[in-house]
Coordinates of C-alpha atoms in Angstrom, one line a residue:
M58 CA 97.4 100.6 139.3
A59 CA 93.9 100.8 140.8
A60 CA 94.6 104.4 142.0
L61 CA 95.7 105.3 138.4
G62 CA 92.6 103.8 137.0
A63 CA 90.3 105.7 139.4
L64 CA 92.2 109.0 138.7
V65 CA 91.7 108.4 134.8
K66 CA 88.0 107.7 135.4
K67 CA 87.6 110.9 137.5
A68 CA 89.5 113.0 134.9
W69 CA 87.2 111.6 132.2
S70 CA 84.1 112.5 134.2
V71 CA 85.3 116.0 134.7
R72 CA 86.0 116.4 131.0
R73 CA 82.5 115.2 130.0
F74 CA 81.0 117.8 132.4
V75 CA 83.2 120.5 131.0
V76 CA 82.2 119.7 127.4
L77 CA 78.5 119.5 128.2
L78 CA 78.6 123.0 129.8
C79 CA 81.2 124.8 127.7
A80 CA 80.4 123.5 124.2
P81 CA 77.1 125.4 123.8
L82 CA 78.8 128.7 124.9
A83 CA 81.9 128.2 122.8
L84 CA 79.8 127.7 119.7
V85 CA 77.8 130.9 120.1
P86 CA 80.0 132.9 117.6
V87 CA 78.7 130.6 114.9
L88 CA 75.2 132.0 115.5
L89 CA 76.5 135.5 114.9
S90 CA 78.8 135.0 111.9
L91 CA 76.3 133.3 109.6
P92 CA 72.8 134.2 108.2
P93 CA 70.2 133.5 110.9
K94 CA 68.6 130.2 109.9
E95 CA 71.9 128.7 108.5
G96 CA 73.8 129.7 111.5
R97 CA 71.3 128.2 113.9
C98 CA 71.3 124.9 112.0
L99 CA 75.2 124.8 111.9
Y100 CA 75.2 125.6 115.6
V101 CA 73.1 122.4 116.2
I102 CA 75.2 120.3 113.9
L103 CA 78.6 121.4 115.5
L104 CA 77.2 120.8 119.0
M105 CA 76.0 117.3 118.1
A106 CA 79.3 116.5 116.3
L107 CA 81.2 117.7 119.4
Y108 CA 79.1 115.6 121.7
W109 CA 79.4 112.6 119.4
C110 CA 83.2 112.9 119.1
T111 CA 83.7 113.4 122.9
E112 CA 80.9 111.0 123.9
A113 CA 79.9 113.7 126.5
L114 CA 76.4 112.2 126.1
P115 CA 75.5 108.7 125.0
L116 CA 75.4 108.7 121.2
A117 CA 71.6 107.9 121.1
V118 CA 70.9 110.7 123.5
T119 CA 72.8 113.2 121.3
A120 CA 70.8 111.9 118.3
L121 CA 67.6 113.1 120.1
L122 CA 68.8 116.8 120.3
P123 CA 67.2 117.9 116.9
I124 CA 63.7 117.1 118.4
V125 CA 64.4 119.8 121.0
L126 CA 66.8 122.3 119.3
F127 CA 65.3 122.5 115.8
P128 CA 61.8 123.6 116.9
F129 CA 63.1 126.0 119.6
L130 CA 65.6 127.6 117.3
G131 CA 63.1 128.0 114.5
I132 CA 64.9 125.6 112.1
L133 CA 62.2 123.0 111.5
P134 CA 58.7 122.4 113.1
S135 CA 58.3 119.3 115.2
N136 CA 56.0 117.6 112.7
K137 CA 58.9 117.6 110.3
V138 CA 61.6 116.5 112.7
C139 CA 60.0 113.5 114.5
P140 CA 59.0 111.6 111.3
Q141 CA 62.8 111.4 110.4
Y142 CA 63.2 109.0 113.3
F143 CA 60.8 106.4 111.7
L144 CA 61.6 106.4 108.0
D145 CA 61.4 103.2 106.0
T146 CA 65.2 103.0 106.0
N147 CA 65.1 102.6 109.8
F148 CA 62.6 99.7 109.5
L149 CA 64.9 98.0 107.0
F150 CA 67.8 98.3 109.5
L151 CA 65.4 97.0 112.2
S152 CA 64.5 94.0 110.1
G153 CA 68.2 93.1 109.7
L154 CA 68.8 93.5 113.5
I155 CA 65.8 91.1 114.3
M156 CA 67.0 88.6 111.8
A157 CA 70.5 88.7 113.4
S158 CA 68.8 88.2 116.8
A159 CA 67.1 85.0 115.6
I160 CA 70.3 83.7 114.1
E161 CA 72.2 84.3 117.4
E162 CA 69.3 82.7 119.4
W163 CA 69.8 79.3 117.7
N164 CA 73.6 79.4 117.3
L165 CA 73.4 79.2 113.5
H166 CA 76.2 81.7 113.2
R167 CA 78.6 79.5 115.4
R168 CA 77.7 76.4 113.3
I169 CA 78.6 78.3 110.1
A170 CA 81.8 79.6 111.5
L171 CA 83.0 76.2 112.7
R172 CA 82.0 74.5 109.5
V173 CA 84.0 77.0 107.4
L174 CA 87.1 76.5 109.7
M175 CA 86.8 72.8 109.2
L176 CA 86.8 73.2 105.5
V177 CA 89.8 75.6 105.1
G178 CA 92.2 73.6 107.2
V179 CA 94.4 74.3 110.3
Q180 CA 97.5 75.9 108.8
P181 CA 97.9 79.4 110.1
A182 CA 97.4 81.2 106.8
R183 CA 94.4 79.1 106.0
L184 CA 92.9 79.6 109.5
I185 CA 93.3 83.3 109.1
L186 CA 91.5 83.1 105.8
G187 CA 88.8 81.1 107.3
M188 CA 88.4 83.5 110.2
M189 CA 88.2 86.5 107.8
L190 CA 85.8 84.9 105.4
T191 CA 83.5 83.8 108.2
T192 CA 83.6 87.1 110.0
S193 CA 83.0 89.1 106.9
F194 CA 80.0 86.9 105.9
L195 CA 78.5 87.3 109.4
S196 CA 79.1 90.9 109.4
M197 CA 77.1 91.3 106.1
W198 CA 74.0 90.4 108.2
L199 CA 74.9 90.8 111.8
S200 CA 76.5 94.0 113.3
N201 CA 80.3 94.3 113.0
T202 CA 80.5 94.4 116.8
A203 CA 78.5 91.2 117.3
S204 CA 80.4 89.3 114.5
T205 CA 83.8 90.2 116.2
A206 CA 82.5 89.4 119.7
M207 CA 81.4 86.0 118.4
M208 CA 84.5 85.1 116.5
L209 CA 87.2 86.1 119.1
P210 CA 86.4 83.3 121.6
I211 CA 86.6 80.7 118.7
A212 CA 89.9 82.3 117.7
N213 CA 91.3 82.1 121.3
A214 CA 90.3 78.5 121.7
I215 CA 92.1 77.6 118.4
L216 CA 95.2 79.6 119.4
K217 CA 95.4 77.9 122.8
S218 CA 95.2 74.5 121.2
L219 CA 98.0 75.5 118.8
F220 CA 100.4 77.1 121.3
G221 CA 99.2 76.1 124.7
E222 CA 99.1 78.4 127.7
K223 CA 101.6 79.1 130.3
D224 CA 101.5 80.6 133.7
T225 CA 101.4 84.4 134.1
S226 CA 104.8 85.8 134.9
K227 CA 105.1 88.0 137.9
D228 CA 107.8 90.2 136.3
M229 CA 106.4 92.5 133.6
N230 CA 108.5 94.8 131.5
R231 CA 107.9 98.6 131.2
E232 CA 106.3 98.2 127.7
N233 CA 103.6 95.9 129.1
E234 CA 102.8 98.3 132.0
E235 CA 102.5 101.2 129.6
N236 CA 100.1 99.0 127.5
Q237 CA 98.0 98.2 130.6
A238 CA 97.8 101.9 131.4
S239 CA 96.7 102.7 127.8
F240 CA 93.9 100.1 128.1
Q241 CA 92.6 101.8 131.2
Q242 CA 92.7 105.2 129.7
N243 CA 90.5 103.9 126.8
K244 CA 88.1 102.2 129.3
L245 CA 89.0 98.8 127.8
Y246 CA 89.0 95.5 129.6
T247 CA 92.6 94.4 130.4
V248 CA 94.0 90.9 130.4
P249 CA 97.6 89.7 130.4
T250 CA 99.6 90.4 127.4
E251 CA 100.4 87.9 124.6
M252 CA 103.8 86.8 126.1
Q253 CA 101.9 85.6 129.1
F254 CA 99.7 83.4 127.0
L255 CA 101.9 82.0 124.4
A256 CA 103.6 78.7 125.4
S257 CA 106.1 76.8 123.3
T258 CA 107.3 73.5 124.8
E259 CA 106.8 71.6 128.1
D260 CA 108.4 73.1 131.2
K261 CA 112.0 72.0 132.0
D262 CA 114.1 72.0 135.1
L263 CA 116.7 74.8 135.6
A264 CA 119.5 72.2 135.3
E265 CA 118.3 71.1 131.9
E266 CA 117.9 74.7 130.7
K267 CA 121.6 75.4 131.3
E268 CA 122.6 72.5 129.1
I269 CA 120.7 73.9 126.0
S270 CA 123.0 74.9 123.3
S271 CA 123.0 78.4 121.8
D272 CA 121.5 77.1 118.5
A273 CA 118.6 75.5 120.4
L274 CA 118.0 78.8 122.2
S275 CA 118.0 80.6 119.0
D276 CA 115.4 78.2 117.6
L277 CA 113.3 78.5 120.6
K278 CA 113.3 82.3 120.4
K279 CA 112.4 82.2 116.7
E280 CA 109.6 79.8 117.6
E281 CA 108.3 82.0 120.3
E282 CA 108.4 85.0 117.9
Y283 CA 106.5 83.1 115.3
K284 CA 103.8 82.1 117.7
T285 CA 103.5 85.7 119.0
N286 CA 103.1 87.0 115.5
I287 CA 100.6 84.3 114.5
W288 CA 98.5 85.1 117.6
K289 CA 98.5 88.8 116.6
G290 CA 97.6 88.0 113.0
F291 CA 94.7 86.0 114.1
L292 CA 93.2 88.6 116.4
I293 CA 93.8 91.6 114.2
S294 CA 92.3 89.9 111.2
I295 CA 88.8 89.5 112.8
P296 CA 87.9 93.2 113.4
Y297 CA 89.3 94.1 110.0
A298 CA 87.2 91.5 108.3
A299 CA 84.1 92.6 110.2
S300 CA 84.6 96.2 109.0
I301 CA 85.2 95.1 105.5
G302 CA 82.3 92.7 105.4
G303 CA 79.8 95.2 106.7
T304 CA 80.2 97.3 103.6
A305 CA 78.8 94.6 101.3
T306 CA 75.1 95.0 102.1
L307 CA 72.9 97.9 102.9
T308 CA 72.0 96.5 106.3
G309 CA 75.6 95.6 107.1
T310 CA 76.5 98.8 108.8
A311 CA 74.7 102.0 109.7
P312 CA 76.6 104.4 107.3
N313 CA 75.2 102.5 104.4
L314 CA 71.6 103.1 105.5
I315 CA 72.3 106.7 106.4
L316 CA 73.5 107.2 102.7
L317 CA 70.1 105.7 101.5
G318 CA 68.1 107.8 103.9
Q319 CA 69.9 111.1 103.0
L320 CA 69.5 110.3 99.3
K321 CA 65.8 110.0 99.7
S322 CA 65.8 113.4 101.6
Y323 CA 68.0 115.3 99.2
F324 CA 67.1 113.6 96.1
P325 CA 63.6 112.1 96.4
E326 CA 63.6 111.1 92.7
C327 CA 66.7 108.9 93.1
D328 CA 65.9 105.2 92.9
V329 CA 69.2 103.8 91.8
V330 CA 70.4 102.7 95.2
N331 CA 68.7 99.7 96.7
F332 CA 69.7 96.4 98.3
G333 CA 70.3 94.7 94.9
S334 CA 72.3 97.4 93.2
W335 CA 74.4 98.0 96.3
F336 CA 75.2 94.3 96.6
M337 CA 76.3 94.0 93.1
F338 CA 78.7 97.0 93.5
A339 CA 80.0 96.4 97.1
F340 CA 80.3 92.6 97.2
P341 CA 83.1 92.3 94.6
L342 CA 84.9 95.1 96.3
M343 CA 84.6 93.4 99.7
L344 CA 86.0 90.2 98.2
I345 CA 89.0 91.8 96.6
F346 CA 89.7 93.9 99.7
L347 CA 89.4 90.8 101.9
L348 CA 91.8 88.8 99.8
M349 CA 94.3 91.6 99.7
G350 CA 94.0 92.2 103.5
W351 CA 94.5 88.5 104.1
L352 CA 97.7 88.4 102.0
W353 CA 99.0 91.4 103.8
I354 CA 98.2 90.2 107.3
S355 CA 99.5 86.7 106.5
I356 CA 102.8 88.0 105.1
L357 CA 103.3 90.6 107.9
Y358 CA 102.7 88.1 110.8
G359 CA 104.4 85.0 109.4
G360 CA 101.3 83.0 108.3
I361 CA 102.9 82.9 104.8
N362 CA 106.6 82.7 104.6
L363 CA 107.8 83.9 101.2
R364 CA 111.3 82.6 101.8
G365 CA 110.6 79.1 103.0
W366 CA 107.8 77.5 101.0
K367 CA 109.6 74.1 101.0
T368 CA 110.8 74.3 104.6
K369 CA 109.7 71.2 106.6
K370 CA 107.4 71.8 109.5
S371 CA 108.7 71.0 113.0
N372 CA 107.1 68.3 114.9
I373 CA 105.8 70.8 117.4
R374 CA 103.8 72.7 114.7
V375 CA 102.5 69.5 113.2
D376 CA 101.2 68.4 116.7
A377 CA 99.8 71.9 117.4
E378 CA 97.9 71.9 114.2
A379 CA 96.4 68.5 114.9
R380 CA 95.3 69.6 118.3
A381 CA 93.6 72.7 116.7
K382 CA 91.8 70.5 114.3
E383 CA 90.6 68.4 117.1
V384 CA 89.4 71.5 119.0
I385 CA 87.3 72.8 116.0
K386 CA 85.8 69.3 115.5
E387 CA 85.0 69.0 119.2
D388 CA 83.3 72.4 119.3
Y389 CA 81.3 71.4 116.3
K390 CA 80.2 68.1 117.8
K391 CA 79.1 70.0 121.0
L392 CA 76.5 71.8 118.8
G393 CA 74.8 68.4 118.2
P394 CA 72.8 67.5 115.1
T395 CA 71.2 70.3 113.1
K396 CA 68.0 71.3 114.8
F397 CA 64.7 72.1 113.0
A398 CA 64.9 75.7 114.3
E399 CA 68.3 76.1 112.7
Q400 CA 67.1 74.8 109.4
A401 CA 64.1 77.1 109.5
I402 CA 66.2 80.2 110.5
F403 CA 68.6 79.4 107.6
F404 CA 65.6 79.1 105.2
F405 CA 64.2 82.4 106.2
F406 CA 67.7 84.0 106.2
C407 CA 68.1 82.9 102.6
M408 CA 64.6 84.2 101.7
F409 CA 65.5 87.5 103.4
A410 CA 68.5 88.0 101.3
I411 CA 67.0 86.7 98.0
M412 CA 63.8 88.8 98.3
L413 CA 65.8 91.9 99.1
F414 CA 68.2 91.3 96.2
S415 CA 65.5 90.5 93.7
R416 CA 63.0 93.2 94.6
D417 CA 64.4 95.7 92.1
P418 CA 67.8 94.6 90.8
K419 CA 67.7 97.1 87.9
F420 CA 69.2 94.9 85.3
I421 CA 66.1 92.8 85.1
P422 CA 62.6 93.5 86.4
G423 CA 62.2 92.6 90.0
W424 CA 59.2 91.1 91.7
A425 CA 58.2 94.6 93.0
S426 CA 57.1 95.3 89.3
L427 CA 54.0 93.2 90.1
F428 CA 52.7 96.0 92.4
A429 CA 52.0 99.6 92.0
P430 CA 55.2 101.8 91.7
G431 CA 56.4 103.1 95.0
F432 CA 54.3 100.8 97.2
I433 CA 56.9 98.2 97.9
S434 CA 60.3 99.1 99.4
D435 CA 63.1 97.1 101.0
A436 CA 61.6 97.9 104.5
V437 CA 58.3 96.1 103.4
T438 CA 60.3 93.1 102.3
G439 CA 62.4 92.8 105.5
I440 CA 59.6 93.4 107.9
T441 CA 57.5 90.8 106.1
I442 CA 60.1 88.1 106.7
V443 CA 61.0 88.9 110.3
I444 CA 57.3 89.0 111.4
I445 CA 57.1 85.3 110.3
L446 CA 59.8 84.5 112.9
F447 CA 57.5 85.5 115.7
F448 CA 54.9 82.8 115.0
F449 CA 56.8 80.1 113.0
P450 CA 57.4 77.1 115.3
S451 CA 60.9 76.2 116.5
Q452 CA 60.0 72.5 116.6
K453 CA 58.9 70.4 113.8
P454 CA 55.1 70.5 113.8
S455 CA 53.1 67.2 114.0
F456 CA 49.9 66.8 112.2
R457 CA 48.8 64.0 114.6
W458 CA 48.1 66.7 117.2
W459 CA 45.0 67.7 115.4
F460 CA 43.5 64.2 115.5
D461 CA 44.7 63.0 118.9
L462 CA 42.3 64.2 121.5
K463 CA 44.7 63.1 124.3
A464 CA 47.6 65.1 123.0
P465 CA 48.9 67.8 125.5
N466 CA 47.8 71.3 124.7
T467 CA 51.2 72.9 125.1
E468 CA 52.2 76.1 123.4
T469 CA 54.9 75.8 120.8
Q470 CA 57.8 78.2 121.1
P471 CA 58.3 80.4 118.0
L472 CA 61.7 80.9 116.4
L473 CA 62.0 84.3 118.1
T474 CA 60.1 85.8 121.0
W475 CA 59.5 89.5 121.6
R476 CA 61.3 89.3 124.9
K477 CA 64.4 88.0 123.2
A478 CA 64.2 90.7 120.5
Q479 CA 63.9 93.4 123.2
E480 CA 67.0 92.1 125.0
T481 CA 69.3 91.6 121.9
V482 CA 68.3 94.3 119.4
P483 CA 70.4 97.4 119.8
W484 CA 67.5 99.9 119.8
N485 CA 69.9 102.9 120.2
I486 CA 71.2 102.4 116.6
I487 CA 67.7 103.2 115.4
L488 CA 67.7 106.5 117.2
L489 CA 71.2 107.3 115.9
L490 CA 70.0 106.7 112.4
G491 CA 67.0 109.0 113.0
G492 CA 69.2 111.7 114.4
G493 CA 71.2 111.6 111.2
F494 CA 68.2 111.9 109.0
A495 CA 66.9 114.7 111.1
M496 CA 70.1 116.5 110.9
A497 CA 70.2 116.1 107.1
K498 CA 66.6 117.4 106.8
G499 CA 67.6 120.5 108.8
C500 CA 70.5 121.1 106.5
E501 CA 68.3 121.0 103.6
E502 CA 65.3 123.0 104.9
S503 CA 67.5 125.7 106.5
G504 CA 69.7 126.2 103.3
L505 CA 72.8 125.3 105.2
S506 CA 73.8 122.7 102.7
V507 CA 73.5 125.3 99.8
W508 CA 75.5 127.8 101.9
I509 CA 78.3 125.2 102.4
G510 CA 78.2 124.4 98.7
G511 CA 78.7 128.0 97.9
H512 CA 82.0 128.1 99.8
L513 CA 83.5 125.1 97.9
H514 CA 84.8 127.1 95.0
P515 CA 88.5 125.9 95.4
L516 CA 87.4 122.3 94.9
E517 CA 85.6 122.9 91.6
G518 CA 88.8 122.6 89.7
V519 CA 89.7 119.2 91.0
P520 CA 89.1 116.4 88.6
P521 CA 86.4 114.0 89.9
P522 CA 88.6 110.9 90.1
V523 CA 91.1 112.9 92.3
A524 CA 88.2 114.2 94.3
V525 CA 87.1 110.6 95.1
I526 CA 90.6 109.7 96.4
L527 CA 90.8 112.9 98.5
I528 CA 87.4 112.4 99.9
T529 CA 88.0 108.8 100.9
V530 CA 91.3 109.7 102.5
V531 CA 89.9 112.6 104.5
I532 CA 86.9 110.6 105.8
A533 CA 89.0 107.5 106.6
L534 CA 91.4 109.6 108.7
F535 CA 88.5 111.5 110.3
T536 CA 86.7 108.3 111.3
E537 CA 89.8 107.0 113.0
F538 CA 89.0 109.3 115.8
A539 CA 85.2 109.6 115.7
S540 CA 82.2 107.3 115.3
N541 CA 81.8 106.3 111.6
T542 CA 78.0 107.0 112.0
A543 CA 78.6 110.5 113.2
T544 CA 81.3 111.1 110.5
I545 CA 79.0 110.2 107.6
I546 CA 76.1 112.2 109.0
I547 CA 78.4 115.3 109.0
F548 CA 80.0 114.8 105.6
L549 CA 77.2 113.5 103.4
P550 CA 75.4 116.9 103.0
V551 CA 78.7 118.5 102.0
L552 CA 79.5 115.8 99.5
A553 CA 76.1 116.2 97.9
E554 CA 76.6 119.9 97.4
L555 CA 80.1 119.5 96.2
A556 CA 78.9 117.0 93.6
I557 CA 76.4 119.5 92.3
R558 CA 79.1 122.1 92.1
L559 CA 81.3 119.8 90.2
K560 CA 78.4 118.8 87.9
V561 CA 79.0 115.0 88.6
N562 CA 76.6 112.4 89.7
P563 CA 76.2 112.9 93.6
L564 CA 76.6 109.1 94.1
Y565 CA 80.2 109.4 92.6
L566 CA 81.2 111.3 95.8
M567 CA 78.7 110.1 98.4
I568 CA 79.3 106.4 97.9
P569 CA 83.2 106.6 98.5
G570 CA 82.5 108.8 101.5
T571 CA 80.0 106.2 103.0
I572 CA 82.4 103.2 102.4
G573 CA 85.4 105.2 103.5
C574 CA 83.8 105.6 107.0
S575 CA 84.2 101.8 107.5
Y576 CA 87.9 101.8 106.5
A577 CA 89.2 102.6 109.9
F578 CA 91.9 100.1 110.9
M579 CA 94.7 102.2 112.5
L580 CA 93.6 102.8 116.1
P581 CA 91.7 100.8 118.8
V582 CA 89.2 103.5 119.3
S583 CA 88.3 103.8 115.6
T584 CA 85.6 101.2 115.7
P585 CA 84.0 98.9 118.3
P586 CA 85.5 95.8 116.6
N587 CA 89.0 97.2 116.9
S588 CA 88.4 98.0 120.6
I589 CA 87.2 94.5 121.3
A590 CA 90.2 92.9 119.7
F591 CA 92.6 95.4 121.4
S592 CA 91.0 94.7 124.8
S593 CA 92.2 91.1 124.6
G594 CA 95.6 92.4 125.7
H595 CA 97.5 90.6 122.9
L596 CA 97.7 93.7 120.6
M597 CA 99.5 97.0 121.0
V598 CA 98.7 100.3 119.3
K599 CA 101.8 100.0 117.2
D600 CA 100.6 96.7 115.8
M601 CA 97.3 98.2 114.7
A602 CA 98.9 101.3 113.3
R603 CA 101.5 99.3 111.3
T604 CA 98.9 97.0 109.9
G605 CA 96.1 99.4 109.5
L606 CA 98.2 102.1 107.5
L607 CA 98.6 99.9 104.5
M608 CA 95.0 98.5 105.0
N609 CA 93.7 102.1 104.7
L610 CA 95.8 102.8 101.6
M611 CA 94.6 99.6 100.0
G612 CA 91.0 100.4 100.8
V613 CA 91.3 104.0 99.3
L614 CA 92.9 102.7 96.0
L615 CA 90.5 99.7 95.6
L616 CA 87.5 101.9 96.3
S617 CA 88.7 104.4 93.7
L618 CA 89.1 101.6 91.2
A619 CA 85.6 100.3 91.8
M620 CA 84.1 103.8 91.5
N621 CA 85.7 104.2 88.1
T622 CA 85.0 100.8 86.7
W623 CA 82.0 98.6 87.5
A624 CA 80.2 101.2 89.7
K625 CA 79.8 103.4 86.7
S626 CA 77.5 101.0 84.9
I627 CA 75.6 100.0 88.0
F628 CA 74.8 103.5 89.2
Q629 CA 75.0 105.4 85.9
L630 CA 77.9 107.5 87.2
G631 CA 78.9 108.9 83.8
T632 CA 76.1 111.4 83.5
F633 CA 74.6 114.2 85.7
P634 CA 71.2 112.6 86.4
A635 CA 67.9 114.3 86.2
W636 CA 67.1 113.7 89.8
A637 CA 70.2 115.7 90.8
N638 CA 69.5 118.4 88.3
I639 CA 66.1 119.2 90.0
H640 CA 67.8 119.6 93.3
A641 CA 70.4 121.8 91.7
E642 CA 67.7 124.0 90.2
N643 CA 66.0 124.2 93.6
A644 CA 69.3 125.2 95.3
T645 CA 69.9 127.9 92.6
S646 CA 66.4 129.4 93.1
F647 CA 67.0 129.3 96.9
V648 CA 70.3 131.1 96.6
T649 CA 68.7 133.8 94.2
A650 CA 66.0 134.3 96.8
V651 CA 68.5 134.8 99.6
E652 CA 70.5 137.3 97.5
N653 CA 67.3 139.3 96.7
V654 CA 66.3 139.5 100.3
T655 CA 69.9 140.6 101.2
L656 CA 69.9 143.4 98.5
S657 CA 66.5 144.7 99.5
A658 CA 67.7 144.9 103.1
L659 CA 70.7 146.8 102.0
N660 CA 68.7 149.2 100.0
K661 CA 66.5 150.1 103.0
I662 CA 69.6 150.9 105.0

């Protein structure tokens, strides 16, 4: 097995080297088949997309390529490329990451999770609901990956209290071996499969086992299958809830902020999308999808038995649920009484959300109306709150210190130190966002987005509601195999031009494309949360594919319903807005200029 792992690792290294060297040469025909500037821009975009999909370079390093390639190829000067990496959208996301770092520093997220689980109860279906509600709430503010990584150990502790743990069997069937090999190919951590962890009853002697009746054996087998399914249902619900929850806020996941940044680049006059308006649209959608997903997972994995509502529980299950309840209570007690730092973090967290929501909610005047128009953005709000974390004391201040000359002159630790922020904030995401914004700026300035829009004539006859469904399906399938951040960076310029061609509000197509990037449930490699859950060893690819297929379909249909109902009033989707019309006029003038240049060149010939 070790030799196989080494061979796979070596093959992966060779593949990365081949992609790095061959991709630039293989894409050279793109430079020759298109107009000069558009061809060069498309060359850079395809090269970055290929590197992102294959991870031949780290994602953040690939995101830095526009700083080098755009100036060298004459697409954009450096003074236009570099500022894209420090837009106000990046600072809004940075404020969310720093707030998440402070929450994790003082274990507030764990206290919230355990408290919710104590409230929902310990029956399997209720626990799955509690896990999904908690994970989705945390994912609204923390990263999806961090939320999943935090909730999985809690889930494992509860599952072991419910079902126990038995010794690892030496004999493993062929399916398990294939599963282990697939883990290594995906560079995932491997642990024994679920059948090695699930325990049912106390160990018995061989003599006693021979005396067990066939009915008892059948019951034990059913009990074992039930426990296996419940274990899978628990683990698969957590990454799904993280992906769904991240769509509810602008700071919840990177694609949401990429949409905001590209809107400001393509349509500078668009001020419809902000933290408050997005929350009003996405939060109800998240709740509905979460409830539907919980019902599907609970029914599929036996948490809810539609045939046996009145069936009496066995004593084993009653005892197991009592043990799980005690485990949750014990973990909560270990946290001790609520600290002053936790209370302070919770207060600033609420202030963070309330101030972002109320800055400019559109349906009523926000507090930003007290200042000059355009001076206050979500980034200003977020950074204002997180700066306070670096000097606000983590211990309750005492006013006696000012009057007691003998009091020790010790420095009070703040809620968050810069050293801690440096260690925990994923700075590479900021570069990834910047790379996306630089790519969008290059598409706009080079005229590539207009060129792509000019080749979308077959889609002009598609009704807009059908276009929404098709776009969501295509992007959801594409992001199963590629990073959701890379996917939305590639697709958003195309969707913007398609909307202008269809004469519909660009948000009508761009919002479904953005949220559709988060609806990747079928494969372990689709998202980092899926990979984390899969690497536990209790799930197989077929489990995720079977569960995720219907989850994807539900997500597409619910998103289409939302876009054609309450989203229309929130984002004024029923009309072609003036801010999009200005862009369309500019694009038309650009196309006319290109045609004139081409005709004059032909006349000279």
